[in-house]
PDB file of C-alpha atoms in Angstrom:
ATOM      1  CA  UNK A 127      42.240 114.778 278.472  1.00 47.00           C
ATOM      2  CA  UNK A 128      38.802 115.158 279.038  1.00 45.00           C
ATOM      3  CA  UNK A 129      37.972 112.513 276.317  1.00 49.00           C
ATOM      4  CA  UNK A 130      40.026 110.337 277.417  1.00 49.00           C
ATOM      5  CA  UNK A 131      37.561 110.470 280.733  1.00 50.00           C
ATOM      6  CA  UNK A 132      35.218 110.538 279.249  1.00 49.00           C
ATOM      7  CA  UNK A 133      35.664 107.232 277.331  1.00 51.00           C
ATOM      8  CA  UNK A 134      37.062 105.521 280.413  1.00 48.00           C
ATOM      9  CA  UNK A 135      33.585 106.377 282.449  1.00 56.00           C
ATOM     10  CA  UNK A 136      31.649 105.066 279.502  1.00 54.00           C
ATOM     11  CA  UNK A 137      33.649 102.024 279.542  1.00 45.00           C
ATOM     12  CA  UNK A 138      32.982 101.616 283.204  1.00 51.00           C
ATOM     13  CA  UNK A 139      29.812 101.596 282.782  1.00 54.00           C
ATOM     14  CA  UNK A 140      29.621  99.369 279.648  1.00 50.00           C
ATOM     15  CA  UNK A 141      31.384  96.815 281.932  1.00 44.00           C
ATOM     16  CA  UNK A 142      29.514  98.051 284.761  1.00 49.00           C
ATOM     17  CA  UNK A 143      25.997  96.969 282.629  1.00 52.00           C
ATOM     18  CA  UNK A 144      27.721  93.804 281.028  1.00 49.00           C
ATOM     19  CA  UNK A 145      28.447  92.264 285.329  1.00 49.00           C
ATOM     20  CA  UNK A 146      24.916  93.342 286.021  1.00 49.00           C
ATOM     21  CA  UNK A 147      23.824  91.225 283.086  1.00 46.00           C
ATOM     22  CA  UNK A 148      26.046  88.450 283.263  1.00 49.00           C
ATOM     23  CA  UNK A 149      24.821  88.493 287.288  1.00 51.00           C
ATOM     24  CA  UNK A 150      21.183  88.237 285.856  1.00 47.00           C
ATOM     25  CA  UNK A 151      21.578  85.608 283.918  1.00 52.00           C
ATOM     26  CA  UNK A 152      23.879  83.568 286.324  1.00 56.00           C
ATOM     27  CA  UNK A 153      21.171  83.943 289.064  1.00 61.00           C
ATOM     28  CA  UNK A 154      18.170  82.968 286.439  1.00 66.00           C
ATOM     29  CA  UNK A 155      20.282  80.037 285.549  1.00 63.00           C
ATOM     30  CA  UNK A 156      20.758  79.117 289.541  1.00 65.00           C
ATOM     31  CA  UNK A 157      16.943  78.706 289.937  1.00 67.00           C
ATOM     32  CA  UNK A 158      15.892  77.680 286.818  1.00 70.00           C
ATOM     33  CA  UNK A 159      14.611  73.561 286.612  1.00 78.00           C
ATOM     34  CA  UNK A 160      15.579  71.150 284.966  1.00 81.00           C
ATOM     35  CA  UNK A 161      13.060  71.405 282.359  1.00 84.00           C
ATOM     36  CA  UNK A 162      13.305  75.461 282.031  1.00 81.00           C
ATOM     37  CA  UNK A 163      17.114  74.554 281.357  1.00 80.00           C
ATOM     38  CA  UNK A 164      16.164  71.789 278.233  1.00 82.00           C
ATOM     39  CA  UNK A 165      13.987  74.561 277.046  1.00 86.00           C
ATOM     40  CA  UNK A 166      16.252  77.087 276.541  1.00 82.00           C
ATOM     41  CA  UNK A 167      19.144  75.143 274.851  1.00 85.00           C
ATOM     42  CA  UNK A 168      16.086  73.976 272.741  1.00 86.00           C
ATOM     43  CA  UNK A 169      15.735  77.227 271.529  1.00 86.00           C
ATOM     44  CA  UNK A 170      19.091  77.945 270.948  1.00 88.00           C
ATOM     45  CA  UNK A 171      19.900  74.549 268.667  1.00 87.00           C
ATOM     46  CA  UNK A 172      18.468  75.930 265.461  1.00 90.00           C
ATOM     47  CA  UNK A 173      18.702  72.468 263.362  1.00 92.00           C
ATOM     48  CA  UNK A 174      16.355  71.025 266.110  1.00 90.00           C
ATOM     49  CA  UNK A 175      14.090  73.412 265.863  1.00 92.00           C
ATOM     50  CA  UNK A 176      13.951  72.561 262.253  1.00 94.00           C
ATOM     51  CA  UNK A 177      13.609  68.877 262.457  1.00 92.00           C
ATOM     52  CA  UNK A 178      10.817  69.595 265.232  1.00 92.00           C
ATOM     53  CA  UNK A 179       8.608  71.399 262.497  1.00 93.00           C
ATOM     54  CA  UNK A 180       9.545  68.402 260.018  1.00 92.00           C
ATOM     55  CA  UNK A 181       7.971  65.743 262.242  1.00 90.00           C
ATOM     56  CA  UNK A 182       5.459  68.308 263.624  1.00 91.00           C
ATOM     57  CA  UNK A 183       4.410  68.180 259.517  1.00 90.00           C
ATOM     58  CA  UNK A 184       4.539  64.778 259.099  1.00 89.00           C
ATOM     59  CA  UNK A 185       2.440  63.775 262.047  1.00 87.00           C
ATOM     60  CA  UNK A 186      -0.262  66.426 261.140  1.00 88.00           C
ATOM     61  CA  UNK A 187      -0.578  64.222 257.704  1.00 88.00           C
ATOM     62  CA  UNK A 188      -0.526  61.268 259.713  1.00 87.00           C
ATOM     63  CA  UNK A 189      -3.995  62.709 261.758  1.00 87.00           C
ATOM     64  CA  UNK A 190      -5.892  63.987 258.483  1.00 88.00           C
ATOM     65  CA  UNK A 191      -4.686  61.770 255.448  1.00 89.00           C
ATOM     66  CA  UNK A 192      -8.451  61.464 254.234  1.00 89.00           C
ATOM     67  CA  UNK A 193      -8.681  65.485 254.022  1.00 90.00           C
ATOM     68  CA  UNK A 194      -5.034  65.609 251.971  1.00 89.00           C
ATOM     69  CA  UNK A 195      -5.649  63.174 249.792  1.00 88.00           C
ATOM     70  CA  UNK A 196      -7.402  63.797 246.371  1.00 87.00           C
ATOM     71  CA  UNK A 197      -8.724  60.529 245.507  1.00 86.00           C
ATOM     72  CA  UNK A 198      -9.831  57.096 247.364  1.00 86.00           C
ATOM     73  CA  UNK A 199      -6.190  55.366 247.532  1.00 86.00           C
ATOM     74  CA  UNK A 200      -7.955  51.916 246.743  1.00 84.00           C
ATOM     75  CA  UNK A 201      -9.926  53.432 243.692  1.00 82.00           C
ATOM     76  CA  UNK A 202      -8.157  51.625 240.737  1.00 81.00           C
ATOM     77  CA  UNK A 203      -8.256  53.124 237.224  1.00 81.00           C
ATOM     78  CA  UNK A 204      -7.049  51.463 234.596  1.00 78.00           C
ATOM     79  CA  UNK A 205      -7.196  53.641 231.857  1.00 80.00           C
ATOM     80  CA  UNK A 206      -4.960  55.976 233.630  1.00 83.00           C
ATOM     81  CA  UNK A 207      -2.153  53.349 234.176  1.00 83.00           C
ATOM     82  CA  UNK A 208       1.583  55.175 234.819  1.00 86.00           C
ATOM     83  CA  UNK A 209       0.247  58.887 234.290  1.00 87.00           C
ATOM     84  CA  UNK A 210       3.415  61.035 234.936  1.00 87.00           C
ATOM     85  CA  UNK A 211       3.122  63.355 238.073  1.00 89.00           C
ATOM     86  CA  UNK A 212       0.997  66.733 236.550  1.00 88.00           C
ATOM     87  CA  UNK A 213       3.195  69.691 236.669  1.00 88.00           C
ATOM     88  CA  UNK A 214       1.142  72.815 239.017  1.00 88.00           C
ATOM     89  CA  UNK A 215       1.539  76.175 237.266  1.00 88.00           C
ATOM     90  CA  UNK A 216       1.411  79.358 239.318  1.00 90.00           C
ATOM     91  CA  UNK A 217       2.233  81.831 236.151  1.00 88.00           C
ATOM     92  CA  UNK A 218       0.549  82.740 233.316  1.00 83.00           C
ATOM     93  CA  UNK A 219       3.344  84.368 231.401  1.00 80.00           C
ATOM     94  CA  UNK A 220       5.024  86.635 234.310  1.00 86.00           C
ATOM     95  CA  UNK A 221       1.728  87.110 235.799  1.00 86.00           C
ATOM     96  CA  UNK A 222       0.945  84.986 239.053  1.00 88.00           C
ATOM     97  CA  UNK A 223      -2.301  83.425 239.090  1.00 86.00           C
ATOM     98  CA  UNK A 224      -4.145  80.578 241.057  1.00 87.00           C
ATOM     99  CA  UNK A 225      -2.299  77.553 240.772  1.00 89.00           C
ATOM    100  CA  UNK A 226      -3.773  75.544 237.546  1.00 88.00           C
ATOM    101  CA  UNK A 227      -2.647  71.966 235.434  1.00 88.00           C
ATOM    102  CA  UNK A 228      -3.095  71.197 232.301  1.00 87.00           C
ATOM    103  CA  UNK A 229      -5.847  68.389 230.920  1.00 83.00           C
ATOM    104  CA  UNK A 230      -4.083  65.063 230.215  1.00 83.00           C
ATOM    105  CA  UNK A 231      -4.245  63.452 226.798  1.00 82.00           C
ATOM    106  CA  UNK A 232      -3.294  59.673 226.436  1.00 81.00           C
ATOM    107  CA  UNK A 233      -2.234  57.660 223.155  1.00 83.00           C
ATOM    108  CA  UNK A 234      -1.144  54.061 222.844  1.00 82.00           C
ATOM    109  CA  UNK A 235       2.579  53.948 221.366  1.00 78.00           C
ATOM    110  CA  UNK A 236       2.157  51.599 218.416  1.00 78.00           C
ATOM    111  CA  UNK A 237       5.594  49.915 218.902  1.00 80.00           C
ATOM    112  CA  UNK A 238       5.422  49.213 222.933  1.00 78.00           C
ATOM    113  CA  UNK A 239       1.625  49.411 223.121  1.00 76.00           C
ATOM    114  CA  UNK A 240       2.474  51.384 226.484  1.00 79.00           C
ATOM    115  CA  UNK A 241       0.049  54.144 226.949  1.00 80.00           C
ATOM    116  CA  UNK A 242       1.891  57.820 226.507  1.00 82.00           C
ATOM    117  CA  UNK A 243       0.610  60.895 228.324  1.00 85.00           C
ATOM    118  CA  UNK A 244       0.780  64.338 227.490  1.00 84.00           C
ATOM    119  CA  UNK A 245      -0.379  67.795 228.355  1.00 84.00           C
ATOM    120  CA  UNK A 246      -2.954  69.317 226.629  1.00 82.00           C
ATOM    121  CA  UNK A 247      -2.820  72.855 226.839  1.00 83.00           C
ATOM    122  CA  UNK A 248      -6.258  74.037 225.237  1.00 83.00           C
ATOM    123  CA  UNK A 249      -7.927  72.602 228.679  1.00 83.00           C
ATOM    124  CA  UNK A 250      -6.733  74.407 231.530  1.00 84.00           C
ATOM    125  CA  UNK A 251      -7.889  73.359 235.538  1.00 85.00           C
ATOM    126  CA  UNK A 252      -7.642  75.621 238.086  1.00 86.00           C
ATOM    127  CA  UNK A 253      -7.392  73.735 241.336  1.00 88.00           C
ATOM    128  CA  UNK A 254      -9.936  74.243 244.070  1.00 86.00           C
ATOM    129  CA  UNK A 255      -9.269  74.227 248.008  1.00 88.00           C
ATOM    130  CA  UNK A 256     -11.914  72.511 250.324  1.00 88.00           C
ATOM    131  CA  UNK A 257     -13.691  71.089 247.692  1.00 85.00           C
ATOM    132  CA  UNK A 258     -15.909  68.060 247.698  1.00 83.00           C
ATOM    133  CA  UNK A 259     -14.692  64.226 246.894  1.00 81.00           C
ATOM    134  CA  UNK A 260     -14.895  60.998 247.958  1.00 82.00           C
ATOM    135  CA  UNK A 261     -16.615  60.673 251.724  1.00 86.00           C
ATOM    136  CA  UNK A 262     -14.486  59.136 254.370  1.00 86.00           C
ATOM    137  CA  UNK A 263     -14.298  59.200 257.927  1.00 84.00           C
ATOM    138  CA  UNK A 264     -11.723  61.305 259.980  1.00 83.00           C
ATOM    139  CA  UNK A 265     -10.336  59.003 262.907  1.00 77.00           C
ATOM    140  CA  UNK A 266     -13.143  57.054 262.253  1.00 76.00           C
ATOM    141  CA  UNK A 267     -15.312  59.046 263.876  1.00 82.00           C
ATOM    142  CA  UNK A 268     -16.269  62.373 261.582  1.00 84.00           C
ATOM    143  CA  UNK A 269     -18.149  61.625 258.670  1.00 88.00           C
ATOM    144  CA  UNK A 270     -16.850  63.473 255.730  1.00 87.00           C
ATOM    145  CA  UNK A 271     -16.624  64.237 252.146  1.00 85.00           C
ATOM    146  CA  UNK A 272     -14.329  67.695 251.915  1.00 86.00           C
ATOM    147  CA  UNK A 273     -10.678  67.876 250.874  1.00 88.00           C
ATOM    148  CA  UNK A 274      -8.315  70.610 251.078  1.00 88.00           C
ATOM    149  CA  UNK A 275      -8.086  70.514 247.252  1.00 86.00           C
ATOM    150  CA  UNK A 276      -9.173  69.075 244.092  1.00 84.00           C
ATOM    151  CA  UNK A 277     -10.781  69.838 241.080  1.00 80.00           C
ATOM    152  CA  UNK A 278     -14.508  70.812 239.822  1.00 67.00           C
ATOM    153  CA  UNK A 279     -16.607  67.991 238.695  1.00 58.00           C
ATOM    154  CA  UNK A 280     -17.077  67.343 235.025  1.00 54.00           C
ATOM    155  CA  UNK A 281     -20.782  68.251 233.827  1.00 45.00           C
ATOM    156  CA  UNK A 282     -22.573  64.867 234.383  1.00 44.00           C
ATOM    157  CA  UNK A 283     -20.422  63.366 236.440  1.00 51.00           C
ATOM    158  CA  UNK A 284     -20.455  62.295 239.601  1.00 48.00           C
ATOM    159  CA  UNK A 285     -15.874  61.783 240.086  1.00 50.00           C
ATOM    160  CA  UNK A 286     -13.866  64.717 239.874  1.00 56.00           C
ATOM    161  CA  UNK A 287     -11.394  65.290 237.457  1.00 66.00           C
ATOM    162  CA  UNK A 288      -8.095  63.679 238.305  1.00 78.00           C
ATOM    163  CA  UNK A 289      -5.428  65.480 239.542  1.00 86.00           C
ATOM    164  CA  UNK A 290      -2.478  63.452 240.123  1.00 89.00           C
ATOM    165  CA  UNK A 291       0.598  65.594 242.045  1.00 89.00           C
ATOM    166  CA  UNK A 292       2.718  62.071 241.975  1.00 90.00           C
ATOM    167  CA  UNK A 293       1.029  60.564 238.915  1.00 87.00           C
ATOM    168  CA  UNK A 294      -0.161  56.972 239.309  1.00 88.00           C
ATOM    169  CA  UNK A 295       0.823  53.621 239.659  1.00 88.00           C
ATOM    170  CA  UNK A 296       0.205  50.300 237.375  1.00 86.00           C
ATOM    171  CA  UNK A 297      -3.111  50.023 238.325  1.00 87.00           C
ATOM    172  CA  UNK A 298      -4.017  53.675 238.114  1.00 85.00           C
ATOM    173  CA  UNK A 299      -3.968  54.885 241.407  1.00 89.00           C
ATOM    174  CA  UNK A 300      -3.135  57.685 242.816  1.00 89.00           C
ATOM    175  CA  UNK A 301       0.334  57.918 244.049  1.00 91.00           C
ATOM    176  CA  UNK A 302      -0.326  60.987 246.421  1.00 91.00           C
ATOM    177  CA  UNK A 303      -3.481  59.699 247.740  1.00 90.00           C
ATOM    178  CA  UNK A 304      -2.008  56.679 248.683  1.00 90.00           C
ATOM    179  CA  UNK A 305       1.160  58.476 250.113  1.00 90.00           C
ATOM    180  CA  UNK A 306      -0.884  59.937 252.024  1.00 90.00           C
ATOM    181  CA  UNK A 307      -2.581  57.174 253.303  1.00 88.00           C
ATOM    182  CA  UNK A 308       0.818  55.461 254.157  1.00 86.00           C
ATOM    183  CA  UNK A 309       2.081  58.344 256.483  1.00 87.00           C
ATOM    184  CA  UNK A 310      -0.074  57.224 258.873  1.00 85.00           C
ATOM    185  CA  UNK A 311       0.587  53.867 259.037  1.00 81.00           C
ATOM    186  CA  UNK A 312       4.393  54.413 259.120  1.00 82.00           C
ATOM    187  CA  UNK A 313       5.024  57.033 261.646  1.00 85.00           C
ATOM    188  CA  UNK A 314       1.990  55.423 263.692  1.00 83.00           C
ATOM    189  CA  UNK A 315       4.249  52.008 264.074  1.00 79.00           C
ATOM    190  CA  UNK A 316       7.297  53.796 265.204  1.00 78.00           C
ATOM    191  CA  UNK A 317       5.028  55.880 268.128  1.00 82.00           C
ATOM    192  CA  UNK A 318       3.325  52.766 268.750  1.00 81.00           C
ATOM    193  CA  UNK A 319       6.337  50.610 268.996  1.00 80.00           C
ATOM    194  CA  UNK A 320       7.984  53.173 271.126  1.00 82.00           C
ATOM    195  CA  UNK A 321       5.669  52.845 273.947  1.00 84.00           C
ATOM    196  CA  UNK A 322       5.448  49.442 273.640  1.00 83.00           C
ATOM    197  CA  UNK A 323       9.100  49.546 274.039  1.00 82.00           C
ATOM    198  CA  UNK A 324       8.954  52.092 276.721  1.00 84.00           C
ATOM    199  CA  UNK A 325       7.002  50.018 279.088  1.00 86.00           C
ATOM    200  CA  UNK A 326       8.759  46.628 278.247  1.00 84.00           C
ATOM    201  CA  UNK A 327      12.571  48.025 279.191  1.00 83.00           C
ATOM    202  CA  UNK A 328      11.120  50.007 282.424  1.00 86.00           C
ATOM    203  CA  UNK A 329       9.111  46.823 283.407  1.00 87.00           C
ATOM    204  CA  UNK A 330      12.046  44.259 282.825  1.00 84.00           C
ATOM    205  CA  UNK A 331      14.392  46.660 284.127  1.00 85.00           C
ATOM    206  CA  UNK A 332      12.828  47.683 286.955  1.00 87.00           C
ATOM    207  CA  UNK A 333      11.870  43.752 287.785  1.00 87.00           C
ATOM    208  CA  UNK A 334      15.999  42.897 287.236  1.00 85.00           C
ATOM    209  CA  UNK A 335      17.145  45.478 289.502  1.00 84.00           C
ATOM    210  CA  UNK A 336      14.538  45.189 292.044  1.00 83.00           C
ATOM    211  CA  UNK A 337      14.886  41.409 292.332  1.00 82.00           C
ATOM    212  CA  UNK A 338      18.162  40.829 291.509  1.00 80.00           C
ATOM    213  CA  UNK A 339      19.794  37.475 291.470  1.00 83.00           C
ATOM    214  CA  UNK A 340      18.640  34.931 289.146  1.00 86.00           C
ATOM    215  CA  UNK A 341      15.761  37.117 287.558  1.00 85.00           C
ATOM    216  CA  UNK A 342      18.148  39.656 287.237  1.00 85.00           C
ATOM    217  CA  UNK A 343      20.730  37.332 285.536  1.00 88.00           C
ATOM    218  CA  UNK A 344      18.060  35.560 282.927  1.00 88.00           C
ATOM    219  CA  UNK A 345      17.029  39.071 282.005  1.00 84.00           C
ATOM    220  CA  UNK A 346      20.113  40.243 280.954  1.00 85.00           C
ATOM    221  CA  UNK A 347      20.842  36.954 278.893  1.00 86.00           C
ATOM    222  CA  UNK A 348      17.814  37.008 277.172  1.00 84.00           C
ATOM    223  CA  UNK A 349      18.532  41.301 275.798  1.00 82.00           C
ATOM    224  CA  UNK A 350      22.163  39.897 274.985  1.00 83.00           C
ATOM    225  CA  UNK A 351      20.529  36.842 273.050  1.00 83.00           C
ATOM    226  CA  UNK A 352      18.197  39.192 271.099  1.00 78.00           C
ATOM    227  CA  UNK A 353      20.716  42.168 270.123  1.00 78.00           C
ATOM    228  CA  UNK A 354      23.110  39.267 268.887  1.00 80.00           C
ATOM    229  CA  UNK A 355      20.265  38.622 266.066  1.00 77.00           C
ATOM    230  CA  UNK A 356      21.507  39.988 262.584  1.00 79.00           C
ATOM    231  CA  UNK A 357      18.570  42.417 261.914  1.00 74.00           C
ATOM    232  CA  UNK A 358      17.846  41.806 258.204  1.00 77.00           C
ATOM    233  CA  UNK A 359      17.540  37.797 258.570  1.00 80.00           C
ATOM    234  CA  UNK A 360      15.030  38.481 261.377  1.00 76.00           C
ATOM    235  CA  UNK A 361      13.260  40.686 258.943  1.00 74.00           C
ATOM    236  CA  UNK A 362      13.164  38.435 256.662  1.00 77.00           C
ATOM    237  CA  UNK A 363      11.999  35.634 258.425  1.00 79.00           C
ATOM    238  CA  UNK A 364       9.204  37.384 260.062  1.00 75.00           C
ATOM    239  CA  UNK A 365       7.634  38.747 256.679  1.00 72.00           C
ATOM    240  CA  UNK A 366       7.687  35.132 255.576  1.00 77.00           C
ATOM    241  CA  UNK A 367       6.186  34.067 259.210  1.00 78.00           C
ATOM    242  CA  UNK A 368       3.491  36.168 258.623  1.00 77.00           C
ATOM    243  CA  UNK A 369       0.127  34.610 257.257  1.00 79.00           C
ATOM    244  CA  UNK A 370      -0.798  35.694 253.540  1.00 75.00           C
ATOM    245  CA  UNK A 371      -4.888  35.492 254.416  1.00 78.00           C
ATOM    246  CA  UNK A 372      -4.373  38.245 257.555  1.00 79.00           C
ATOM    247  CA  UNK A 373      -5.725  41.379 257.239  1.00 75.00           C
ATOM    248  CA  UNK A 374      -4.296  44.887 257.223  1.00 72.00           C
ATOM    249  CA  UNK A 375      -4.911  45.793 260.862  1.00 74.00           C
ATOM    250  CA  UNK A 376      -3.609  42.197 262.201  1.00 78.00           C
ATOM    251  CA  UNK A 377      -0.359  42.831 260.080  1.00 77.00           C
ATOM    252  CA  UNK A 378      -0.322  46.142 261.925  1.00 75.00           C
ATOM    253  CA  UNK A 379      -0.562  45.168 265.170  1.00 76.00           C
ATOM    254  CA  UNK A 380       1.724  41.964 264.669  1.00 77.00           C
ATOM    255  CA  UNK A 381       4.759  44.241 263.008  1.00 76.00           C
ATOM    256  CA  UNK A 382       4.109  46.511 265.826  1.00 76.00           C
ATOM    257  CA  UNK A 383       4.291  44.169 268.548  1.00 76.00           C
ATOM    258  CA  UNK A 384       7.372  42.500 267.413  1.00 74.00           C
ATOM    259  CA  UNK A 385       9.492  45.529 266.585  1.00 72.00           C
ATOM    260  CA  UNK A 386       8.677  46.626 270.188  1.00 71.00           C
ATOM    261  CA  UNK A 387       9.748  42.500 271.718  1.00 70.00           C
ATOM    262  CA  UNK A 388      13.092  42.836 269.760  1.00 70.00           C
ATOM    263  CA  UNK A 389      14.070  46.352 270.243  1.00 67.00           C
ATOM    264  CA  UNK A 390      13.102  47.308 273.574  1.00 64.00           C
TER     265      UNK A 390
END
């Protein structure tokens, strides 16, 4: 009898502690804000969290491609046309060691007359971090020459030795390097665009519902008109409508500026 007493007061006061907790958390939720609220659900939702360190990664490539990249992504090399992506070794046997690649060793196939590559395992790199490469400019701003890694210069040389993580392209450039180099200009667009957007549909909208009438009724036409346009033919046209003799920034800006006109 007197454990049965027992176990009833201790499940008093298990329910007891659970209302005093479940009263806690009521009343936090009662005067928490708006944005407190968005925070914690944040928290909870673990596939956002996930997808928040995903873009959190790719916009800290998009700030320092120079410093990630291990060669100029304009530097052309013919020689080293199609070089398969360089396998990184972190073993030597079963014993870990600093990550390392194996020297490259190219041979014309006498049949295709396509350059073959293969490892050569008697020359052995071990890659460097922060070492020195080609100089650049962070943001335009910071002169530089250091990369996070690389490999040591050969003796009387003044280029490093190539290390290729994605191999290279037709004209023998580097595949990460360039990568790299085309993070920025691809998540920069959307961010751009966004704004642009941003600031076009609270302008127009705010002008359609202030005004009203007429303005109102030539606003609304005009975002029907443009979300009737079939996407891809619009694409299409536009890359044609686009000058071959422009430059890379005015291409920039003019991709950015009509994304944001048509999708606002």
């Amino acid at each position: 009898m007197s454990s049965d007493s027992g176990s009833m007061s201790s499940l008093t006061e298990d329910l007891e502690n659970s209302s005093n907790y479940t009263n806690l958390e009521d009343s936090e939720l009662f005067v928490a804000s708006q944005w407190q609220l968005i925070w914690w659900r944040f928290r909870r939702h673990k596939l956002a969290l996930i997808a928040t360190a995903v873009v959190a990664i790719f916009y800290t490539v998009c700030l320092m491609p120079e410093f990630l990249s291990v060669h100029e992504p304009r530097s052309e090399e013919s020689t080293r046309a199609y070089v398969p992506p360089q396998r990184v070794h972190f073993f030597d046997g079963w014993k870990p060691v600093l990550p390392y690649v194996y020297g490259l060793n190219g041979k014309r196939n006498e049949i295709t007359r396509a350059m073959e590559w293969e490892e050569d395992k008697t020359i052995v790199r071990t890659i460097k971090y922060f070492v020195d490469g080609h100089e650049y400019e962070w943001l335009g701003l910071i002169p530089s020459d250091t990369h996070l890694f690389g490999l040591d210069y050969e003796v009387g040389k003044k280029d490093p030795i190539p290390l290729y993580f994605f191999g290279t392209d037709r004209m023998g450039r580097d595949l990460w390097s360039r990568l790299m180099y085309g993070t920025r200009i691809s998540l920069s667009i959307g961010l751009v665009s966004v704004c642009l957007m941003l600031f076009l549909g609270v302008l127009l909208g705010g002008l359609s519902g202030l005004r009203g009438g007429m303005t109102d009724l030539i606003i609304q036409r005009v975002i029907e008109f443009l979300r009737a346009i079939p996407t891809i033919p619009l694409w299409l046209a536009l890359a044609a409508a686009v000058p071959a003799d422009w430059g890379v920034l005015k291409i920039y800006f003019a991709i950015t500026i009509i994304i944001s006109l048509i999708e606002w």
